[in-house]
Amino acid sequence: MTVSLDYEDYDLGSMTWEEATEAIPDADLLVLPSGSVEQHSIHLPLTVDTLRAENLSRVLAEAAASRDRSMLRLPTLPYGYSEHHMQRAGTVTLRAETYQRVLEEVGESVAAHGAERLAIVNCHGGNRAPMKLAADRLQRDHDLEVYPIHWTDFAREQLEDRFGDDWGHAGDHETSVIELFYPDLVRSEKKEPQTTVADYEARQYTWFTDLTEQGGLGDPTNADSEFMKQVVEETTERILDALESDMAQ
Ligand SMILES: [Zn+2]
């Protein structure tokens, strides 16, 4: 995982510079998977979001190929903006401005080699705000089309129908995804309904520990990898529909 050694032919990391010279301008979309290293309660590993980004971008690149769209995948960015989880050990955060700069400089680099479009497959909510600012700079200053794909936005309806409102961090949904791709990484005996400490209606929380005792939301014992398999397939198609519709404008 992350800078994977089982590269596929759409992985930039597997190419030589001669191959990349052609592959970058030829690709319909460059794809940057973006995750985080942060606490995910007591039953999931720290790299949940990065593992999700890596696997969901693989499924996306493969589904794009079956529509005759070429995606060229950059190595996964494992770190994100996770300061709100720093109360729990193992969390590694970039400052928001550092994360923003990393995205900008990755975008600038691929634009310099002829990329016209960059999709960021984002699997961590904390990355949203700095990603927006990076996309502003890349589009206005570097003429690179940016498609921030917040994966769960395209799955939200299906997840809410099945799991209710509290499917988020380390809960029903993320546990289902890790059980689908890496079942051995889930500490099943530690799965338990997460204990709410506070549930603010208007106030912004300071640390994630303000909200939950174990570190997650919802009830991971509801996890269902078979259901998630279907959600992944359908969400991937919805994302491709959106990308194609935007690219046609
Ligand atoms: Zn997560």
XYZ file of N, CA and C and ligand atoms in Angstrom:
748
model
N 0.838 -1.198 0.000
C 0.000 0.000 0.000
C 0.873 1.247 0.000
N 0.331 2.287 -0.560
C 1.037 3.560 -0.774
C 2.402 3.339 -1.397
N 2.552 3.868 -2.574
C 3.703 3.576 -3.409
C 3.783 2.054 -3.555
N 2.660 1.546 -3.997
C 2.425 0.112 -4.095
C 3.470 -0.575 -4.936
N 3.764 -1.796 -4.605
C 4.682 -2.556 -5.436
C 3.948 -3.447 -6.416
N 2.619 -3.539 -6.274
C 1.901 -4.239 -7.345
C 1.292 -3.210 -8.287
N 2.190 -2.581 -9.028
C 1.766 -1.571 -9.991
C 0.959 -2.181 -11.126
N 0.008 -1.389 -11.601
C -0.726 -1.735 -12.819
C -0.181 -0.870 -13.950
N -0.654 -1.140 -15.165
C -0.075 -0.381 -16.286
C -0.532 1.076 -16.325
N -1.532 1.445 -15.521
C -1.947 2.851 -15.461
C -1.269 3.607 -14.316
N -0.288 2.996 -13.673
C 0.413 3.661 -12.572
C 1.650 4.389 -13.077
N 1.661 5.702 -12.883
C 2.817 6.499 -13.292
C 4.101 5.976 -12.642
N 3.961 5.521 -11.403
C 5.123 5.052 -10.659
C 5.836 3.873 -11.282
N 5.178 3.194 -12.208
C 5.804 2.022 -12.835
C 6.568 2.406 -14.102
N 6.440 3.682 -14.522
C 6.950 4.067 -15.842
C 8.356 4.649 -15.788
N 9.026 4.594 -16.924
C 10.275 5.339 -17.105
C 9.922 6.742 -17.582
N 10.913 7.639 -17.606
C 10.586 9.005 -18.044
C 10.208 9.038 -19.519
N 10.777 8.126 -20.286
C 10.404 8.106 -21.708
C 8.938 7.724 -21.874
N 8.524 6.729 -21.102
C 7.115 6.312 -21.164
C 6.196 7.417 -20.657
N 6.629 8.093 -19.570
C 5.812 9.161 -18.997
C 5.681 10.353 -19.947
N 6.708 10.577 -20.753
C 6.673 11.690 -21.708
C 5.456 11.588 -22.623
N 5.112 10.369 -22.990
C 3.924 10.167 -23.833
C 2.660 9.994 -23.003
N 2.784 9.239 -21.899
C 1.582 8.846 -21.145
C 0.890 10.046 -20.503
N 1.639 11.036 -20.027
C 1.006 12.157 -19.308
C 0.124 12.995 -20.241
N 0.646 13.489 -21.375
C -0.261 14.255 -22.244
C -1.355 13.411 -22.877
N -1.114 12.109 -23.030
C -2.114 11.238 -23.655
C -3.297 10.931 -22.741
N -3.085 10.966 -21.428
C -4.130 10.526 -20.493
C -5.300 11.512 -20.485
N -6.518 10.989 -20.399
C -7.683 11.864 -20.225
C -7.595 12.579 -18.880
N -7.151 11.857 -17.868
C -7.094 12.401 -16.513
C -5.898 11.842 -15.765
N -5.189 12.712 -15.064
C -4.250 12.248 -14.055
C -5.045 12.069 -12.765
N -4.722 11.062 -11.981
C -5.478 10.789 -10.756
C -4.520 10.729 -9.577
N -4.803 11.560 -8.570
C -4.008 11.530 -7.341
C -4.875 11.009 -6.200
N -4.575 9.805 -5.675
C -5.305 9.325 -4.501
C -4.777 10.037 -3.252
N -5.700 10.505 -2.387
C -5.284 11.277 -1.213
C -5.981 10.749 0.038
N -5.189 10.442 1.071
C -5.753 9.859 2.284
C -5.309 10.595 3.533
N -5.058 9.833 4.592
C -4.581 10.423 5.850
C -3.977 9.310 6.695
N -3.209 9.726 7.692
C -2.735 8.797 8.719
C -3.250 9.353 10.037
N -4.303 8.742 10.556
C -4.950 9.285 11.762
C -5.729 8.191 12.477
N -5.968 8.429 13.761
C -6.702 7.444 14.556
C -8.051 7.113 13.910
N -8.373 5.831 13.876
C -9.675 5.369 13.395
C -10.282 4.420 14.428
N -10.489 4.953 15.636
C -11.065 4.199 16.742
C -10.166 3.024 17.138
N -10.735 2.074 17.898
C -9.900 1.027 18.492
C -9.928 -0.265 17.671
N -10.655 -0.254 16.556
C -10.772 -1.492 15.773
C -10.199 -1.377 14.363
N -9.769 -0.163 13.959
C -9.264 0.029 12.588
C -7.873 0.653 12.614
N -7.079 0.359 11.575
C -5.710 0.904 11.541
C -5.682 2.391 11.161
N -4.554 2.993 11.402
C -4.378 4.436 11.181
C -4.514 4.844 9.710
N -4.248 3.905 8.817
C -4.184 4.268 7.395
C -5.488 4.005 6.631
N -6.604 3.890 7.341
C -7.883 3.595 6.674
C -8.118 4.468 5.442
N -7.948 5.789 5.589
C -8.303 6.694 4.484
C -7.348 6.518 3.296
N -6.093 6.249 3.604
C -5.105 6.040 2.543
C -5.359 4.712 1.826
N -5.715 3.688 2.585
C -6.061 2.397 1.976
C -7.310 2.530 1.113
N -8.270 3.307 1.583
C -9.477 3.535 0.781
C -9.116 4.265 -0.512
N -8.330 5.329 -0.390
C -7.971 6.117 -1.587
C -7.250 5.240 -2.609
N -6.361 4.411 -2.115
C -5.583 3.576 -3.026
C -6.472 2.558 -3.747
N -7.350 1.919 -3.014
C -8.189 0.879 -3.623
C -9.329 1.454 -4.453
N -9.940 2.526 -3.976
C -11.064 3.101 -4.722
C -10.566 3.764 -6.003
N -9.339 4.295 -5.996
C -8.789 4.870 -7.237
C -8.415 3.756 -8.218
N -8.025 2.618 -7.714
C -7.742 1.465 -8.597
C -9.031 1.020 -9.301
N -10.099 0.872 -8.518
C -11.379 0.480 -9.105
C -11.821 1.523 -10.140
N -11.604 2.795 -9.811
C -12.008 3.884 -10.712
C -11.209 3.831 -12.024
N -9.902 3.657 -11.921
C -9.062 3.624 -13.130
C -9.443 2.437 -14.010
N -9.763 1.313 -13.387
C -10.133 0.129 -14.166
C -11.498 0.304 -14.835
N -12.433 0.894 -14.117
C -13.761 1.132 -14.707
C -13.668 2.164 -15.827
N -12.784 3.157 -15.683
C -12.610 4.168 -16.734
C -12.097 3.505 -18.007
N -11.169 2.579 -17.843
C -10.604 1.902 -19.015
C -11.696 1.161 -19.778
N -12.666 0.593 -19.063
C -13.723 -0.136 -19.764
C -14.689 0.816 -20.469
N -14.577 2.123 -20.198
C -15.335 3.123 -20.962
C -14.441 3.818 -22.001
N -13.241 3.268 -22.210
C -12.290 3.887 -23.129
C -11.815 5.262 -22.687
N -11.772 5.460 -21.382
C -11.186 6.679 -20.827
C -9.877 6.290 -20.167
N -8.825 7.044 -20.416
C -7.557 6.648 -19.817
C -7.247 7.509 -18.596
N -6.978 6.820 -17.506
C -6.525 7.501 -16.296
C -5.088 7.092 -16.042
N -4.321 8.042 -15.583
C -2.934 7.765 -15.221
C -2.813 8.099 -13.746
N -2.501 7.077 -12.941
C -2.571 7.257 -11.491
C -1.212 7.621 -10.901
N -1.199 8.673 -10.128
C 0.016 9.065 -9.400
C 0.141 8.223 -8.140
N 1.342 8.118 -7.591
C 1.471 7.431 -6.297
C 0.597 8.108 -5.241
N 0.014 7.293 -4.376
C -0.904 7.786 -3.342
C -0.201 8.734 -2.377
N -0.887 9.821 -2.056
C -0.383 10.734 -1.020
C -0.927 10.247 0.326
N -0.071 9.674 1.172
C -0.591 9.021 2.379
C -0.976 9.983 3.494
N -0.358 11.181 3.544
C -0.607 12.097 4.657
C -1.583 13.190 4.256
N -2.374 13.634 5.238
C -3.318 14.711 4.977
C -3.345 15.684 6.146
N -4.419 16.461 6.190
C -4.587 17.443 7.263
C -5.481 16.820 8.344
N -4.852 16.353 9.405
C -5.538 15.554 10.440
C -5.324 16.103 11.842
N -5.101 17.393 11.946
C -4.762 17.987 13.247
C -5.815 17.674 14.316
N -7.083 17.582 13.914
C -8.169 17.355 14.875
C -8.125 15.971 15.513
N -7.264 15.087 14.993
C -7.131 13.749 15.590
C -5.856 13.591 16.417
N -5.103 14.679 16.599
C -3.789 14.568 17.236
C -3.830 14.155 18.706
N -5.016 14.147 19.322
C -5.114 13.688 20.712
C -4.868 12.183 20.830
N -4.862 11.492 19.696
C -4.661 10.046 19.728
C -3.370 9.668 19.011
N -2.630 8.757 19.629
C -1.295 8.396 19.146
C -1.342 7.767 17.759
N -0.305 8.012 16.998
C -0.186 7.448 15.662
C -0.643 8.409 14.584
N -1.489 9.349 14.949
C -1.929 10.364 13.984
C -0.717 11.175 13.535
N -0.586 11.328 12.217
C 0.498 12.142 11.650
C -0.171 13.167 10.744
N 0.003 14.433 11.051
C -0.685 15.463 10.267
C 0.285 16.393 9.556
N -0.109 16.815 8.379
C 0.540 17.957 7.749
C -0.225 19.191 8.198
N 0.431 20.338 8.256
C -0.307 21.581 8.450
C -1.186 21.798 7.225
N -2.310 22.464 7.408
C -3.221 22.692 6.281
C -2.484 23.340 5.115
N -1.622 24.318 5.424
C -0.937 25.033 4.330
C 0.108 24.138 3.659
N 0.667 23.198 4.428
C 1.624 22.262 3.816
C 0.892 21.336 2.849
N -0.237 20.802 3.309
C -1.018 19.903 2.446
C -1.451 20.639 1.173
N -1.914 21.872 1.361
C -2.321 22.671 0.192
C -1.152 22.827 -0.770
N 0.029 23.142 -0.227
C 1.209 23.338 -1.079
C 1.607 22.050 -1.795
N 1.501 20.917 -1.081
C 1.840 19.636 -1.716
C 0.940 19.413 -2.930
N -0.361 19.622 -2.746
C -1.283 19.445 -3.886
C -0.923 20.392 -5.023
N -0.640 21.648 -4.668
C -0.295 22.621 -5.710
C 0.963 22.185 -6.467
N 1.944 21.715 -5.734
C 3.222 21.398 -6.382
C 3.155 20.086 -7.172
N 2.330 19.140 -6.696
C 2.082 17.933 -7.511
C 1.389 18.347 -8.808
N 0.386 19.207 -8.689
C -0.351 19.677 -9.871
C 0.551 20.438 -10.830
N 1.381 21.335 -10.279
C 2.308 22.099 -11.121
C 3.251 21.168 -11.870
N 3.698 20.119 -11.181
C 4.654 19.190 -11.805
C 4.020 18.468 -12.984
N 2.817 17.938 -12.780
C 2.215 17.183 -13.886
C 1.793 18.121 -15.021
N 1.393 19.344 -14.667
C 1.047 20.319 -15.710
C 2.290 20.632 -16.550
N 3.435 20.718 -15.906
C 4.678 21.011 -16.637
C 5.004 19.904 -17.639
N 4.511 18.704 -17.381
C 4.769 17.580 -18.290
C 3.606 17.324 -19.238
N 2.659 18.255 -19.279
C 1.618 18.172 -20.308
C 0.253 17.712 -19.853
N 0.069 17.512 -18.535
C -1.270 17.111 -18.060
C -2.239 18.279 -18.194
N -3.472 17.969 -18.574
C -4.493 19.016 -18.679
C -5.526 18.920 -17.573
N -5.692 17.718 -17.020
C -6.727 17.513 -15.996
C -6.168 16.671 -14.858
N -6.527 17.075 -13.633
C -6.111 16.318 -12.452
C -7.336 16.029 -11.595
N -7.618 14.736 -11.394
C -8.669 14.344 -10.447
C -7.997 13.933 -9.143
N -8.508 14.424 -8.032
C -7.972 14.019 -6.728
C -9.024 13.152 -6.058
N -8.714 11.869 -5.878
C -9.648 10.965 -5.203
C -9.385 11.094 -3.709
N -10.270 11.862 -3.050
C -10.029 12.200 -1.651
C -10.889 11.350 -0.718
N -10.242 10.743 0.268
C -10.960 9.892 1.227
C -10.821 10.396 2.656
N -10.562 11.688 2.831
C -10.465 12.243 4.184
C -11.100 13.633 4.229
N -12.121 13.777 5.067
C -12.866 15.034 5.153
C -11.997 16.237 5.497
N -10.999 16.045 6.346
C -10.131 17.154 6.746
C -9.370 17.771 5.580
N -9.227 17.019 4.500
C -8.479 17.525 3.344
C -9.292 18.489 2.484
N -10.588 18.546 2.721
C -11.458 19.305 1.815
C -11.074 20.776 1.694
N -10.936 21.451 2.847
C -10.744 22.907 2.808
C -9.428 23.272 2.109
N -8.287 22.677 2.514
C -7.052 23.021 1.798
C -7.061 22.562 0.339
N -7.792 21.492 0.029
C -7.863 21.022 -1.364
C -8.572 22.057 -2.247
N -9.614 22.663 -1.682
C -10.337 23.705 -2.415
C -9.392 24.847 -2.786
N -8.567 25.258 -1.821
C -7.659 26.385 -2.075
C -6.576 26.001 -3.085
N -6.105 24.758 -2.998
C -5.100 24.295 -3.968
C -5.703 24.250 -5.371
N -6.949 23.790 -5.460
C -7.612 23.714 -6.773
C -7.793 25.112 -7.359
N -8.110 26.080 -6.502
C -8.211 27.471 -6.980
C -6.901 27.899 -7.644
N -5.793 27.679 -6.956
C -4.489 28.117 -7.480
C -4.140 27.379 -8.773
N -4.367 26.053 -8.791
C -3.979 25.278 -9.980
C -4.794 25.684 -11.194
N -6.080 25.943 -10.975
C -6.928 26.302 -12.119
C -6.652 27.720 -12.591
N -6.461 28.652 -11.639
C -6.306 30.061 -12.036
C -4.883 30.390 -12.469
N -3.898 29.731 -11.858
C -2.501 30.107 -12.132
C -1.797 29.145 -13.079
N -2.299 27.929 -13.210
C -1.564 26.928 -13.996
C -2.399 26.281 -15.083
N -3.626 26.762 -15.242
C -4.453 26.295 -16.339
C -4.641 24.779 -16.331
N -4.669 24.216 -15.127
C -4.901 22.779 -14.979
C -6.340 22.602 -14.490
N -7.131 21.809 -15.203
C -8.490 21.527 -14.721
C -8.385 20.597 -13.515
N -9.053 20.949 -12.421
C -8.977 20.120 -11.212
C -10.369 19.593 -10.868
N -10.432 18.310 -10.575
C -11.674 17.621 -10.211
C -11.490 17.013 -8.819
N -11.845 17.763 -7.765
C -11.737 17.176 -6.420
C -12.888 16.181 -6.228
N -12.547 14.909 -6.155
C -13.573 13.866 -6.002
C -13.593 13.438 -4.536
N -14.542 13.989 -3.776
C -14.707 13.539 -2.385
C -15.583 12.296 -2.470
N -14.939 11.133 -2.359
C -15.570 9.876 -2.739
C -16.931 9.667 -2.075
N -16.995 9.955 -0.775
C -18.247 9.656 -0.057
C -19.403 10.562 -0.510
N -19.096 11.725 -1.105
C -20.185 12.562 -1.621
C -21.016 11.804 -2.655
N -20.354 10.914 -3.385
C -21.037 10.176 -4.449
C -21.697 8.889 -3.924
N -21.468 8.577 -2.661
C -22.044 7.364 -2.058
C -23.038 7.698 -0.950
N -23.096 8.981 -0.607
C -23.808 9.426 0.600
C -25.243 8.886 0.708
N -25.999 9.004 -0.372
C -27.404 8.604 -0.317
C -27.541 7.117 0.032
N -26.746 6.305 -0.657
C -26.786 4.857 -0.420
C -26.367 4.523 1.019
N -25.347 5.220 1.501
C -24.853 4.946 2.856
C -25.874 5.372 3.904
N -26.517 6.515 3.691
C -27.507 6.988 4.654
C -28.738 6.089 4.688
N -29.157 5.629 3.497
C -30.299 4.714 3.443
C -30.041 3.471 4.280
N -28.806 2.987 4.205
C -28.506 1.727 4.862
C -28.117 1.900 6.331
N -27.285 2.931 6.602
C -26.672 3.036 7.936
C -27.229 4.175 8.783
N -28.108 5.026 8.221
C -28.550 6.203 8.974
C -27.510 7.310 8.893
N -27.587 8.272 9.823
C -26.761 9.473 9.712
C -25.319 9.296 10.185
N -25.079 8.366 11.097
C -23.771 8.297 11.761
C -22.834 7.250 11.173
N -22.717 7.217 9.843
C -21.917 6.168 9.215
C -20.460 6.577 9.042
N -20.138 7.795 9.500
C -18.860 8.438 9.147
C -17.615 7.828 9.751
N -16.797 8.684 10.344
C -15.442 8.321 10.735
C -15.371 7.023 11.554
N -14.672 6.037 10.993
C -14.417 4.754 11.657
C -15.702 3.981 12.003
N -16.813 4.397 11.400
C -18.081 3.758 11.724
C -18.487 2.692 10.716
N -19.790 2.589 10.506
C -20.366 1.519 9.681
C -19.710 1.453 8.297
N -19.556 2.629 7.681
C -19.055 2.671 6.307
C -17.575 2.310 6.201
N -16.726 3.007 6.952
C -15.281 2.761 6.812
C -14.917 1.345 7.256
N -15.613 0.848 8.259
C -15.351 -0.521 8.689
C -15.714 -1.497 7.566
N -16.830 -1.223 6.880
C -17.244 -2.077 5.752
C -16.200 -2.072 4.635
N -15.634 -0.899 4.335
C -14.651 -0.818 3.245
C -13.393 -1.606 3.594
N -12.930 -1.473 4.825
C -11.698 -2.196 5.197
C -11.985 -3.697 5.277
N -13.178 -4.072 5.700
C -13.519 -5.507 5.693
C -13.579 -6.043 4.264
N -13.925 -5.178 3.308
C -13.968 -5.595 1.911
C -12.556 -5.797 1.347
N -11.666 -4.830 1.592
C -10.347 -4.886 0.950
C -9.276 -5.570 1.805
N -9.325 -5.367 3.113
C -8.277 -5.903 4.004
C -8.884 -6.449 5.293
N -9.683 -7.517 5.206
C -10.395 -7.993 6.413
C -9.463 -8.288 7.601
N -8.232 -8.695 7.299
C -7.321 -9.034 8.400
C -6.906 -7.825 9.234
N -7.117 -6.618 8.693
C -6.704 -5.416 9.424
C -7.762 -4.944 10.427
N -8.951 -5.541 10.398
C -10.013 -5.132 11.325
C -9.909 -5.969 12.597
N -9.833 -5.282 13.749
C -9.824 -5.997 15.043
C -11.288 -6.248 15.407
N -11.819 -7.381 14.909
C -13.269 -7.634 15.044
C -13.724 -7.635 16.490
N -12.873 -8.147 17.378
C -13.273 -8.237 18.787
C -13.368 -6.858 19.441
N -12.830 -5.846 18.784
C -12.873 -4.478 19.326
C -13.991 -3.635 18.708
N -14.750 -4.224 17.787
C -15.851 -3.467 17.184
C -16.955 -3.288 18.216
N -17.392 -2.064 18.416
C -18.482 -1.810 19.356
C -19.153 -0.493 18.970
N -20.430 -0.321 19.337
C -21.083 0.969 19.064
C -20.254 2.086 19.691
N -20.014 3.154 18.942
C -19.159 4.224 19.428
C -19.935 5.124 20.404
N -19.243 5.556 21.438
C -19.898 6.326 22.498
C -19.793 7.815 22.225
N -20.963 8.456 22.065
C -20.987 9.892 21.778
C -20.715 10.687 23.053
N -19.798 11.638 22.966
C -19.510 12.535 24.088
C -20.313 13.819 23.932
N -20.336 14.357 22.703
C -21.119 15.563 22.405
C -21.562 15.493 20.954
N -22.671 16.167 20.677
C -23.208 16.172 19.320
C -23.646 17.607 19.027
N -22.699 18.442 18.608
C -22.983 19.876 18.439
C -23.872 20.139 17.234
N -24.783 21.080 17.385
C -25.640 21.471 16.265
C -25.021 22.621 15.480
N -24.359 23.519 16.174
C -23.800 24.696 15.496
C -22.306 24.843 15.755
N -21.885 24.538 16.977
C -20.491 24.787 17.343
C -19.535 23.884 16.579
N -18.383 24.438 16.226
C -17.320 23.622 15.629
C -16.561 22.934 16.754
N -16.335 21.638 16.627
C -15.561 20.952 17.664
C -14.092 21.349 17.563
N -13.382 21.196 18.699
C -11.956 21.548 18.719
C -11.121 20.333 18.336
N -11.349 19.239 19.054
C -10.667 17.966 18.795
C -11.728 16.903 18.564
N -11.390 15.850 17.844
C -12.382 14.799 17.594
C -12.786 14.092 18.885
N -11.886 14.115 19.885
C -12.207 13.513 21.187
C -13.322 14.276 21.909
N -13.662 15.488 21.447
C -14.822 16.195 22.010
C -16.114 15.445 21.678
N -16.080 14.668 20.603
C -17.301 14.063 20.062
C -17.483 12.603 20.443
N -16.398 11.870 20.566
C -16.490 10.420 20.703
C -15.408 9.873 21.615
N -15.798 8.866 22.373
C -14.863 8.299 23.344
C -13.826 7.398 22.667
N -14.300 6.429 21.876
C -13.373 5.481 21.253
C -12.615 6.089 20.072
N -13.244 7.081 19.429
C -12.597 7.716 18.275
C -13.412 7.654 17.000
N -14.535 6.907 17.035
C -15.353 6.783 15.829
C -16.768 7.285 16.046
N -17.554 7.177 14.974
C -18.972 7.532 15.013
C -19.779 6.305 14.604
N -21.050 6.276 14.981
C -21.922 5.204 14.519
C -21.627 3.859 15.167
N -21.939 2.809 14.426
C -21.829 1.462 14.991
C -21.128 0.514 14.015
N -19.832 0.297 14.225
C -19.052 -0.558 13.325
C -19.548 -2.004 13.287
N -20.353 -2.425 14.265
C -20.845 -3.805 14.219
C -21.874 -3.988 13.107
N -22.348 -2.872 12.521
C -23.256 -2.961 11.367
C -22.520 -3.186 10.047
N -21.189 -3.205 10.083
C -20.413 -3.260 8.834
C -20.844 -4.444 7.973
N -20.842 -4.206 6.653
C -21.319 -5.215 5.714
C -20.514 -5.083 4.417
N -19.551 -5.977 4.248
C -18.642 -5.834 3.105
C -19.326 -6.192 1.786
N -20.326 -7.078 1.824
C -21.048 -7.424 0.594
C -21.825 -6.208 0.066
N -22.500 -5.533 0.998
C -23.200 -4.306 0.634
C -22.215 -3.277 0.093
N -21.054 -3.195 0.745
C -20.062 -2.189 0.358
C -19.520 -2.459 -1.046
N -19.399 -3.714 -1.387
C -18.926 -4.072 -2.724
C -19.836 -3.458 -3.786
N -21.120 -3.557 -3.532
C -22.111 -2.987 -4.448
C -22.032 -1.454 -4.448
N -21.848 -0.862 -3.273
C -21.730 0.601 -3.186
C -20.498 1.068 -3.970
N -19.414 0.340 -3.855
C -18.181 0.729 -4.564
C -18.415 0.700 -6.069
N -19.043 -0.360 -6.541
C -19.314 -0.459 -7.986
C -20.185 0.698 -8.467
N -21.272 0.943 -7.746
C -22.230 1.955 -8.204
C -21.679 3.370 -8.040
N -20.949 3.592 -6.957
C -20.356 4.915 -6.738
C -19.315 5.216 -7.812
N -18.543 4.210 -8.171
C -17.535 4.379 -9.225
C -18.191 4.820 -10.526
N -19.311 4.206 -10.865
C -20.015 4.591 -12.095
C -20.543 6.023 -11.993
N -21.065 6.387 -10.802
C -21.564 7.768 -10.637
C -20.429 8.784 -10.787
N -19.265 8.455 -10.255
C -18.118 9.369 -10.377
C -17.710 9.503 -11.843
N -17.674 8.385 -12.557
C -17.294 8.439 -13.975
C -18.318 9.226 -14.786
N -19.591 9.050 -14.470
C -20.632 9.837 -15.154
C -20.384 11.330 -14.950
N -20.080 11.705 -13.708
C -19.854 13.125 -13.396
C -18.623 13.648 -14.121
N -17.552 12.871 -14.111
C -16.319 13.303 -14.786
C -16.560 13.472 -16.286
N -17.238 12.504 -16.873
C -17.478 12.569 -18.318
C -18.369 13.747 -18.668
N -19.370 13.978 -17.840
C -20.272 15.093 -18.096
C -19.507 16.427 -18.021
N -18.642 16.561 -17.023
C -17.849 17.807 -16.894
C -16.859 17.966 -18.053
N -16.249 16.856 -18.430
C -15.235 16.927 -19.489
C -15.851 17.262 -20.845
N -17.130 16.980 -20.985
C -17.803 17.246 -22.267
C -18.211 18.715 -22.382
N -18.077 19.481 -21.295
C -18.538 20.894 -21.329
C -17.428 21.842 -21.747
Zn -11.392 7.793 7.750
